[in-house]
Amino acid sequence: MSVGVNTETVAAAGPGRHRRPGDKGTGRARGVLRRPGTWLSLAWITVVVLGSLFASVLAPHDPLDQDLRSIYQGPSGTYWLGTDSLGRDVLSRLMHGGALSLLGSGEAVLVALLIGIPFGLLAGYRGGWADAVISRIAEALMALPVIIILLAVVAVYGRGFAVSMGALGVIFSAAIIRLVRATTAAVRSELYVDAARVSGLRAPRIVVRHVLPNVIAPVLIQSSLTLGTALLIQSGLGFLGLGPQPPAPNWGAGIAEAATAINQDAWLMVPTGGVLVLTVLAFNFLGDALRDAAPAGRGAAATGRFFGHRALPADSDAAEPADDGVLLRVRGLVVSFPEDGGGDQPVVDGVGFDVRPGETVGLVGESGCGKTVTALSVLGLVPGAGHVAEGRILFDGADLARMPEKRLAAYRGKRIGYIAQEPMTALDPCFTIGSQLVEPLRRHRGLDRARARARAVELLGLVGIPRPEQICRAYPHQLSGGMAQRAAIALALTGEPDLLIADEPTTALDVTVQAEILDLLRSLQAELGMAMILVTHDLGVVADICDRAVVMYAGQVVEEGTVDQIFTAALHPYTRALLRSTPEREATAGPLPAIEGTVPLPRDWPAGCRFAARCAYATEACSAAPVPMLVRDPAPGGPRAARCIRADSWKAVDHERAAGAV
């Protein structure tokens, strides 16, 4: 006998999102609930459960009373479902036996959930060796022959269903582990989980508050299917005579008795077998209904994102005092990702820049230049299997690159805040805006719930949200894009950080709202005195809010300077090309000039200047060897530097005259 719990049906439901009134998931659920089959299944299960649990009160006869004058009697007013070979009431025995069958099946499911949920969460959220070990154990459990294991358990511990159903639950836990692991791996890549991490929340709280609610729906579906399977297996044991000793009633023994008397009384098989068949079908139909009502989720394969931190060797962990008033100093940063064929491929190569208190530094460049990976490296949240391979990230004298995850988590949210690019997905749809603000406030500021709630309202008012008390009670899907971005900014401010990292915070917003968000960031910075790193590809945003600009291309910094220096006398051809492609600068000059070609992939980086293939000024010397950063003016306010062999001889007027060639 081979028994397997079908997880494909459950997995098709995806991560179980808690939907709120007004979304598509609610309409789907209502449609499922209107199906007659759903109500019939619920009604049958309710009747069976109530009739079994309250059999001592509701059963018309004692299940052990015998009337030898009424053996094999059909349905009648006295015996509604007839009698068996000893004249016992079939209905009463079914009701009393149902309690044992349902409780035993429930025990198996409960054991499976108690084992499967925590281990599945651990494997799916942590990954790595924990995932490998737990997954191998689950696979071993699924490979066990169920009936042989149960026969061995009965031989050792006797015919009681309690031990055998517990053992069955252990075997069933493998399916729950795999389901929860897959769902958790999908949910952990959602941006609202990233937002919780950068808010400084610890992993156990993130799992309980933000991951577990999304696991509940697929687990409920799996549980309904597992109940039916456990009921069949338990009845099979009773059929083989491995259940409670006669004359104690159980469904399996009743079916066995009906099978032996099939020639004397064929009717006896109808109620005893029919109740089992209908109950199993009802559980399975209910599982299908739950699957249809659940929204389709986005798997981990679709997003491919998981943030982790791998500290550099501790032997280089020498804290340095902050010098020259620098809050954040990045030097020689190399971020690598593993390749399929083995080895690591750098995607950020030798990046360095400084951020001073109260200063706004813009990381500028086309998509694929390494801006976001560089910013996330500061938080120790490099996506996927990437990691900081070399370099130093000195924040207030402490090297974050060599800091273990537990210590680094204390900086996130409290010392370093983060604003995600997509606010609507950075906010957890399962919780109100207020609850998502209260959680980090209590974590970082040590406030009680009432004071944290009051502070959450203050923060929403601070970021310019009207009626903050009402917004506190709203869910993310009830907010517009601009309102959601303001709420995400408020979330980043809960720890009152010294440094705020904003990853393209205005990309998904219209022009009017973009201006409002930039004004808000500027006013918050002036009021709170925090420094800011702004990741963007929009030079207009850089001109509007930044003090200094760091231009990146193909994983390297190619130019650095004040905003005024960058816009009036750029030293690198790539920076000049970006400036000419800005609509505001060429609004009346006809079609905008575009930079021909694309940013090379990391595996295609040339040995020399990485912009040479797209640069009209490139010579053989540009491709001969790597080009270092040439510092023109190491001013106190920050260096003026460019990665170009002509950086020390460029003249702004000559560059403008020849710009049309790029």
mmCIF file of C-alpha atoms in Angstrom, residues 18 20 192 423-436 471-481 483-485 487:
data_model
loop_
_atom_site.group_PDB
_atom_site.id
_atom_site.type_symbol
_atom_site.label_atom_id
_atom_site.label_comp_id
_atom_site.label_asym_id
_atom_site.label_seq_id
_atom_site.Cartn_x
_atom_site.Cartn_y
_atom_site.Cartn_z
ATOM 1 C CA HIS A 18 -4.683 37.643 3.520
ATOM 2 C CA ARG A 20 -9.060 42.529 2.230
ATOM 3 C CA TYR A 192 7.601 43.936 2.437
ATOM 4 C CA PRO A 423 6.231 51.078 -1.896
ATOM 5 C CA MET A 424 3.091 49.076 -2.657
ATOM 6 C CA THR A 425 5.009 45.819 -2.345
ATOM 7 C CA ALA A 426 7.317 47.012 0.429
ATOM 8 C CA LEU A 427 4.295 47.239 2.750
ATOM 9 C CA ASP A 428 2.853 43.968 4.034
ATOM 10 C CA PRO A 429 -0.712 43.565 2.682
ATOM 11 C CA CYS A 430 -1.705 41.516 5.755
ATOM 12 C CA PHE A 431 -1.405 44.405 8.229
ATOM 13 C CA THR A 432 -2.562 47.981 8.587
ATOM 14 C CA ILE A 433 -0.154 50.847 8.061
ATOM 15 C CA GLY A 434 -0.308 51.665 11.760
ATOM 16 C CA SER A 435 0.627 48.172 12.889
ATOM 17 C CA GLN A 436 3.603 48.134 10.510
ATOM 18 C CA ILE A 471 -4.432 56.114 7.377
ATOM 19 C CA CYS A 472 -3.138 54.235 10.436
ATOM 20 C CA ARG A 473 -6.190 51.978 10.177
ATOM 21 C CA ALA A 474 -5.892 51.526 6.396
ATOM 22 C CA TYR A 475 -4.275 48.648 4.506
ATOM 23 C CA PRO A 476 -1.654 49.224 1.790
ATOM 24 C CA HIS A 477 -4.040 48.422 -1.059
ATOM 25 C CA GLN A 478 -6.286 51.275 0.063
ATOM 26 C CA LEU A 479 -3.555 53.878 -0.574
ATOM 27 C CA SER A 480 -2.478 55.586 -3.768
ATOM 28 C CA GLY A 481 1.100 55.257 -5.002
ATOM 29 C CA MET A 483 0.483 57.891 -0.188
ATOM 30 C CA ALA A 484 2.097 54.443 -0.057
ATOM 31 C CA GLN A 485 5.514 55.993 -0.750
ATOM 32 C CA ALA A 487 4.001 55.590 4.375
#
